[in-house]
Coordinates of N, CA, C and O in Angstrom, one line a residue:
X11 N 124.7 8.2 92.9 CA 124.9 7.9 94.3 C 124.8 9.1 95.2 O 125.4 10.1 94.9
X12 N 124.0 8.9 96.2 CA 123.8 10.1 97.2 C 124.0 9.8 98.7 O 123.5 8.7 99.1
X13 N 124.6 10.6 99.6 CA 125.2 9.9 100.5 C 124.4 11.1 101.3 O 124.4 12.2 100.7
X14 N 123.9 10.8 102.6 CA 123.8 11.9 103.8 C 123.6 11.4 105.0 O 123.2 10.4 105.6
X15 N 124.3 12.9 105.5 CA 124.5 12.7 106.7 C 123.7 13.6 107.6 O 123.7 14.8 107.2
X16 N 123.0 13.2 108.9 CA 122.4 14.3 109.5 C 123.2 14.8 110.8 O 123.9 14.1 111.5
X17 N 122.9 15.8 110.9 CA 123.1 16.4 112.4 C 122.2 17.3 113.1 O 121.4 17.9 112.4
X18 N 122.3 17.5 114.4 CA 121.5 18.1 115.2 C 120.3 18.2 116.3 O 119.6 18.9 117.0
X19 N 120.5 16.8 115.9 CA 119.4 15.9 116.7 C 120.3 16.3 118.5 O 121.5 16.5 118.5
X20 N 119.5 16.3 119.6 CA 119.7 16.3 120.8 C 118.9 16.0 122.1 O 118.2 15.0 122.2
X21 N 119.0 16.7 122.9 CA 117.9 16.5 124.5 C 117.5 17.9 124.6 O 118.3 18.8 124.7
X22 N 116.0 17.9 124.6 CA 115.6 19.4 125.0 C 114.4 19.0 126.0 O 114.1 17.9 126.3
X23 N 113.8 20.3 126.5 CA 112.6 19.6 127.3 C 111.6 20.3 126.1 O 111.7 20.9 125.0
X24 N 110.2 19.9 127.0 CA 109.2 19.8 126.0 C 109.0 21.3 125.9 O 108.9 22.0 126.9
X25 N 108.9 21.8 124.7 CA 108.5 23.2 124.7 C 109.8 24.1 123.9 O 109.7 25.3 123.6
X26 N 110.9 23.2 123.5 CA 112.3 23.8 123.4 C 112.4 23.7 121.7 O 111.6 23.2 120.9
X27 N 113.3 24.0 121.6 CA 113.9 24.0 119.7 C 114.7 23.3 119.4 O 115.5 22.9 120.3
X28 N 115.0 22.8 118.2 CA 116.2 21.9 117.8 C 116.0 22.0 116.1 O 114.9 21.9 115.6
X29 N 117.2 22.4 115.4 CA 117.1 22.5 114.0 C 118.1 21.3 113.6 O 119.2 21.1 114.0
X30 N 117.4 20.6 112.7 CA 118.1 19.4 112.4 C 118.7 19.8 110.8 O 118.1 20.6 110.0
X31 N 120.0 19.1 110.5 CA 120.9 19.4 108.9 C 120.9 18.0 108.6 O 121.1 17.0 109.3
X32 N 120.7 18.3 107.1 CA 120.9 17.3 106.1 C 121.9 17.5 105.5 O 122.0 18.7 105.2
X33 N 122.8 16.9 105.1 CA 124.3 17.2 104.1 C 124.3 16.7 103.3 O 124.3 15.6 103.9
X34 N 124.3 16.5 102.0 CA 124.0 15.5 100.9 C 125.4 16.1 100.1 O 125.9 17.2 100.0
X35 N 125.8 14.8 99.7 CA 126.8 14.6 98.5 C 126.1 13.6 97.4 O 125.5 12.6 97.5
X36 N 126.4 14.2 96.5 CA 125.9 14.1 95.0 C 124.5 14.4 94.5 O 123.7 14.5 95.5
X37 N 124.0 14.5 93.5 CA 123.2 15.4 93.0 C 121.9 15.4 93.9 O 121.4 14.4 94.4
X38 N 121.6 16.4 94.0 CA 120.2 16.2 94.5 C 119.3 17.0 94.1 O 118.2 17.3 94.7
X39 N 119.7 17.4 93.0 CA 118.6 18.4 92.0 C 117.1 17.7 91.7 O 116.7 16.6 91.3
X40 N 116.3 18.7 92.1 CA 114.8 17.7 91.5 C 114.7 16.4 91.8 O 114.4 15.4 91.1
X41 N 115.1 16.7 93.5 CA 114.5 15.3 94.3 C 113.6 15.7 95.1 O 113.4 17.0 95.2
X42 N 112.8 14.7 95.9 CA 112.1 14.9 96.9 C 112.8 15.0 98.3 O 112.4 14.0 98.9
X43 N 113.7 15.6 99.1 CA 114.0 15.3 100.3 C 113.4 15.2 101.5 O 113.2 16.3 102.1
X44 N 113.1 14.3 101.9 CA 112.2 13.7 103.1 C 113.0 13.9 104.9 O 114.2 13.9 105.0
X45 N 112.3 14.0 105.8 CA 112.5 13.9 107.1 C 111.6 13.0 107.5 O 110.4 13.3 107.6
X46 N 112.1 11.6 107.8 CA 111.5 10.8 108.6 C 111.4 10.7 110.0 O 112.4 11.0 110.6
X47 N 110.4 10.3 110.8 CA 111.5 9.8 112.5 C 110.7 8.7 113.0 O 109.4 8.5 112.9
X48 N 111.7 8.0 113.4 CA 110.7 6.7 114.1 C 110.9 6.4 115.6 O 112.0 6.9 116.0
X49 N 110.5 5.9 116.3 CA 110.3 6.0 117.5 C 110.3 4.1 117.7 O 109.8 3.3 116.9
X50 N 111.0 4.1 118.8 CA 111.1 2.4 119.2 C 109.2 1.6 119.0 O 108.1 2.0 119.5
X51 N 109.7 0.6 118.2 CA 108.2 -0.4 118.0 C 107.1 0.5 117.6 O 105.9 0.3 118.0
X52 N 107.3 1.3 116.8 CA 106.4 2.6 116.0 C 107.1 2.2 114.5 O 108.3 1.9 114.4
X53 N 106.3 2.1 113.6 CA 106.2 2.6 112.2 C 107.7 4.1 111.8 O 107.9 4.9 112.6
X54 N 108.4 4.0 110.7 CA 108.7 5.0 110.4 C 107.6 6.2 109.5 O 106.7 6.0 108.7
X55 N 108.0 7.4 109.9 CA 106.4 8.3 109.3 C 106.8 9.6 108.9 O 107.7 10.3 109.4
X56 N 106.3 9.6 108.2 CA 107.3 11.2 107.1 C 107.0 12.6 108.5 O 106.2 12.5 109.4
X57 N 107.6 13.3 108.4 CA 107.4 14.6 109.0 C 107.2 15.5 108.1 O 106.2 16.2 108.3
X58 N 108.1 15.8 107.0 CA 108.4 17.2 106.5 C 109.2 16.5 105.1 O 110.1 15.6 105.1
X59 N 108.7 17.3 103.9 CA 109.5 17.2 102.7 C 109.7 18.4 102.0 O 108.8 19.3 102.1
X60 N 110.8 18.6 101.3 CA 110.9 19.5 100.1 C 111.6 19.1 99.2 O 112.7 18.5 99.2
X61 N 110.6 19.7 98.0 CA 111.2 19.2 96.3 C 112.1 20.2 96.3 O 111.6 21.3 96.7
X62 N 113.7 20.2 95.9 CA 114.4 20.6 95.7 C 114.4 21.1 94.7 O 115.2 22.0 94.6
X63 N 113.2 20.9 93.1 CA 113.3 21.7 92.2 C 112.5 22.9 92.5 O 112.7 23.6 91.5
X64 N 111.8 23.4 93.1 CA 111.3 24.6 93.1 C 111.1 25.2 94.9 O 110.8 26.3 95.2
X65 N 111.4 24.0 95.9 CA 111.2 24.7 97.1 C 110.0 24.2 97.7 O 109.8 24.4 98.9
X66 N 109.6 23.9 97.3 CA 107.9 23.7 98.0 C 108.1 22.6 99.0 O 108.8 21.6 98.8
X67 N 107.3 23.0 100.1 CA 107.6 22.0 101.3 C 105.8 21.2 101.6 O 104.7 21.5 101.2
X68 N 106.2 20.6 102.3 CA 105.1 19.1 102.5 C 105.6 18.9 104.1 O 106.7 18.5 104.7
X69 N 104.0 19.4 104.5 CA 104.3 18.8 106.2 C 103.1 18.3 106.3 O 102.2 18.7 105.7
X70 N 103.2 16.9 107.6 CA 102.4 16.0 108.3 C 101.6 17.0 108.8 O 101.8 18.2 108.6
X71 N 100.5 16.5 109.7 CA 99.7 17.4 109.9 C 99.8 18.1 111.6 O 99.6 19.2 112.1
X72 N 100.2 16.7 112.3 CA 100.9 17.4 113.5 C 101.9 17.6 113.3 O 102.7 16.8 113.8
X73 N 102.5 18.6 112.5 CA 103.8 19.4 112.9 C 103.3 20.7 111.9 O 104.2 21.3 111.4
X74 N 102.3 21.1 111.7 CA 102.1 22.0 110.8 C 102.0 23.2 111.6 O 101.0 23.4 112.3
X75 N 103.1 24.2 111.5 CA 103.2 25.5 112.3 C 104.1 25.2 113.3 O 104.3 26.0 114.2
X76 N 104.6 24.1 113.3 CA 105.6 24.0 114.5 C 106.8 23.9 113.7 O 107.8 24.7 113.9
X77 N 106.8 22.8 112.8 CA 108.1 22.7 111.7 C 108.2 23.4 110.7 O 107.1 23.6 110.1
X78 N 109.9 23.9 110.2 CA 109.8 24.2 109.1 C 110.9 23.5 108.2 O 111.9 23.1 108.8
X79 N 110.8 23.4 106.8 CA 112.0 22.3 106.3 C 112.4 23.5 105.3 O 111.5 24.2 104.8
X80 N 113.7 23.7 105.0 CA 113.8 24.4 104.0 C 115.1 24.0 103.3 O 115.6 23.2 104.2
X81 N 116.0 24.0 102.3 CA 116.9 24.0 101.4 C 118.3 24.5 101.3 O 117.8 25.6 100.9
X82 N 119.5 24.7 101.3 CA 120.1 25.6 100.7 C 121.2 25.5 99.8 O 122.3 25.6 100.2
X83 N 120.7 25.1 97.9 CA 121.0 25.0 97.3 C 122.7 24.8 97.3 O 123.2 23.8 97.0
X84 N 123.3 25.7 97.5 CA 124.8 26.4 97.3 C 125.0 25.2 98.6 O 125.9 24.5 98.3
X85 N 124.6 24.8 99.5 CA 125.6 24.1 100.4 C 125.0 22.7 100.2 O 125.7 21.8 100.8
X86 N 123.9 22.3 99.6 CA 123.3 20.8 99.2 C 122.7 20.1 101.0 O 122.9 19.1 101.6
X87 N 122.2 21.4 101.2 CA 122.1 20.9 102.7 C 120.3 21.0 102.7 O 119.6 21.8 102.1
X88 N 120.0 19.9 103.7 CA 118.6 20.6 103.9 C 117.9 20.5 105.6 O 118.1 19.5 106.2
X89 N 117.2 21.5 106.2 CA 117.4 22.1 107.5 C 116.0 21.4 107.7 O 115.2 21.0 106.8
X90 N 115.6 21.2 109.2 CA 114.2 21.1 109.4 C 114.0 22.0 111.1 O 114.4 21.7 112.2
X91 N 113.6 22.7 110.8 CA 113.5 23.3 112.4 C 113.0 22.9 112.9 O 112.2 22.2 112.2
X92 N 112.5 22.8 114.5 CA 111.4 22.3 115.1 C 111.2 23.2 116.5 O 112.2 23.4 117.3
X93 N 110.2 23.6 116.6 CA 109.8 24.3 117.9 C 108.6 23.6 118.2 O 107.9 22.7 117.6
X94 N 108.7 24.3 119.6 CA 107.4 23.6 120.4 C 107.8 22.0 120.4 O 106.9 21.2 119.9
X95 N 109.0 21.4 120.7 CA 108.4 19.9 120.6 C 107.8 19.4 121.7 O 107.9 20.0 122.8
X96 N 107.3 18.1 121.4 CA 106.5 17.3 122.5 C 107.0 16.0 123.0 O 107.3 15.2 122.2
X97 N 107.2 15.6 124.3 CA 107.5 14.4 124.4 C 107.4 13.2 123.1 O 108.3 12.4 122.7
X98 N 105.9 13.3 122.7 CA 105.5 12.5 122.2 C 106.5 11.9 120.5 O 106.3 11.0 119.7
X99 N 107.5 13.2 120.5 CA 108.2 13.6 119.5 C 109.6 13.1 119.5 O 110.5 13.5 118.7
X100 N 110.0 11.8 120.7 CA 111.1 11.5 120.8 C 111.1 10.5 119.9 O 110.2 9.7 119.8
X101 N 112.5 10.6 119.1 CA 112.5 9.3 118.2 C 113.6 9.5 117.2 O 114.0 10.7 117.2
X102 N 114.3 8.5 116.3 CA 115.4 8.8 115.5 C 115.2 9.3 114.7 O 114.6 8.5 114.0
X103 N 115.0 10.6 114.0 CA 115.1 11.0 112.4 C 116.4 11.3 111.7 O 117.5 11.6 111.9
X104 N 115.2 10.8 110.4 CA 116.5 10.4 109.2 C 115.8 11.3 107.8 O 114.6 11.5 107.5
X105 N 116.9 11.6 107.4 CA 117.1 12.7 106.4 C 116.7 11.3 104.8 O 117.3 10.2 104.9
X106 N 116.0 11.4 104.1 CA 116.0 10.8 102.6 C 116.0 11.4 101.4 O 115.8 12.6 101.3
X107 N 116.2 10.6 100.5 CA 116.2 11.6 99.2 C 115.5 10.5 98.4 O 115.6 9.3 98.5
X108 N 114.7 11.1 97.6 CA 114.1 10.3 96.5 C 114.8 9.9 95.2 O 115.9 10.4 95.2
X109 N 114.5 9.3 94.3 CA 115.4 9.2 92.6 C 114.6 10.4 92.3 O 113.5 10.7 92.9
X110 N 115.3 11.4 91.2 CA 114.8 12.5 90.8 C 113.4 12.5 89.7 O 113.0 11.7 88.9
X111 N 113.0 13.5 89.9 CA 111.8 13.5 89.2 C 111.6 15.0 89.0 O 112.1 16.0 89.7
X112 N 110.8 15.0 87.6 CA 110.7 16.7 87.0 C 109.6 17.4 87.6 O 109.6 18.5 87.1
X113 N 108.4 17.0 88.7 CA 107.3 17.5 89.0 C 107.2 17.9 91.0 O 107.2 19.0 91.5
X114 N 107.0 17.0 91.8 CA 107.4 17.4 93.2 C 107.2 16.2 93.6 O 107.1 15.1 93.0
X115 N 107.2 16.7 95.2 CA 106.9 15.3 96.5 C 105.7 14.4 96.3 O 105.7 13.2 96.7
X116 N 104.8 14.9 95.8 CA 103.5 14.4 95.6 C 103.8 12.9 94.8 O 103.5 11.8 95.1
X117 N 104.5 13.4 93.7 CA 104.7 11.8 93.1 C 105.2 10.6 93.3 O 104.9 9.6 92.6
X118 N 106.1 10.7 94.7 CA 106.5 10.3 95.2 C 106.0 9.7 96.4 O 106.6 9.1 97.2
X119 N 104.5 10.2 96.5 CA 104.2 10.2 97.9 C 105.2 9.9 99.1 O 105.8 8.9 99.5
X120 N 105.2 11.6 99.5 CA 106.3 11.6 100.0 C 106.2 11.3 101.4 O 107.4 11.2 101.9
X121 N 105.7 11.2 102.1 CA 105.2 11.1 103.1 C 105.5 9.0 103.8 O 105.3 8.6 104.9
X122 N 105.8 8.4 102.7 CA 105.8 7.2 102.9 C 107.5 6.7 102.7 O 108.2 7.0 101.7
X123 N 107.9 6.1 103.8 CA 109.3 5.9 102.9 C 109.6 4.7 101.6 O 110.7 4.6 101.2
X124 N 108.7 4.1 101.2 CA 108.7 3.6 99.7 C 109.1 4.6 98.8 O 109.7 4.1 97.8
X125 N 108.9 5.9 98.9 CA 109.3 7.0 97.9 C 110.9 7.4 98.0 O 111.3 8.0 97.1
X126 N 111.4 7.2 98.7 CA 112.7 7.3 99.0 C 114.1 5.9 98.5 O 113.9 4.8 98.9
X127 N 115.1 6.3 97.8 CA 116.3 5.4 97.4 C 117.1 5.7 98.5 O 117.5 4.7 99.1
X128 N 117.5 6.7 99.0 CA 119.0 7.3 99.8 C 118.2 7.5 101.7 O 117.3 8.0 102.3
X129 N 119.3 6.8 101.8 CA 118.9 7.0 104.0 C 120.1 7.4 104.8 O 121.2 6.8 104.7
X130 N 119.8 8.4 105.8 CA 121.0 9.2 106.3 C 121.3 7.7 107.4 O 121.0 6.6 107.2
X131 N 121.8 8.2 108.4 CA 121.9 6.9 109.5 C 120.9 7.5 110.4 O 120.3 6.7 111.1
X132 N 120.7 8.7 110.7 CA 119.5 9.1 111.3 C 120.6 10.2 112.5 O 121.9 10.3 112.6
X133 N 119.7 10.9 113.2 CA 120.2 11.5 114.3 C 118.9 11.5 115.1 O 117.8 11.6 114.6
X134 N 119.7 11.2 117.2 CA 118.5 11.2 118.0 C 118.2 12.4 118.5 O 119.1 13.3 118.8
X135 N 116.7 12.6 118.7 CA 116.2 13.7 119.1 C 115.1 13.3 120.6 O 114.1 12.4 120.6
X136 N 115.4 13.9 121.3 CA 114.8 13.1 122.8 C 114.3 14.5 123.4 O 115.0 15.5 123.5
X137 N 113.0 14.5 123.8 CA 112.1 15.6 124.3 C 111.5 15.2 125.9 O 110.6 14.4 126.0
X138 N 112.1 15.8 126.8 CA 111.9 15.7 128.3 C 110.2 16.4 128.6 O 109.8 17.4 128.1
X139 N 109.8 15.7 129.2 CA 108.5 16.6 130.0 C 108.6 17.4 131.1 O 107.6 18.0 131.6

């Protein structure tokens, strides 16, 4: 069983930063950890993943050089930074975890939320023009 909770979500204007936390309780060794965000009457749509067994991260393609997602093992936490956001970037994100696997995100296709068991409740993130 894995439980998470996010924080960090806020109101910035367009152009501003916001680092979003994942807190996970119970294992999350050699999972895929996902950042979703969905936006009212929009699809949910991956943003950013990392396999917790080696680090390796997986970003969408508009957010590539703007986000970064990274790990930190000792606190079972996982971070997603975000600079430069865009209005077009307002919407709930939610932190997931996949069932564990011995290889990465890919197997999982991580980018889809079918690849994910565990859902945070989300936190909002709202970008002013």
């Amino acid at each position: 069983q894995v439980q998470l909770v996010e924080s960090g979500g806020g109101s910035v204007q367009a152009g501003g930063s916001l680092r979003l936390s994942c807190v996970a309780s119970g294992y999350i060794a050699r999972r895929c950890m996902g950042w979703f965000r969905q936006a009212p009457g929009k699809e949910r749509e991956g943003v950013a993943a990392v396999y917790t067994g080696d680090g390796r991260a997986y970003y969408a393609d508009s957010v590539k050089g703007r986000f970064t997602i990274s790990r930190d093992s000792a606190k079972n936490t996982v971070y997603l930074q975000m600079n430069s956001l865009k209005p077009e970037e307002t919407a709930m994100y939610y932190c997931a975890a996949s069932p564990p696997n011995r290889y990465d995100c890919d197997l999982v296709s991580w980018h889809t939320p079918r690849g994910y068991n565990y859902w945070g409740q989300g936190t909002q993130v709202t970008v002013s023009s």
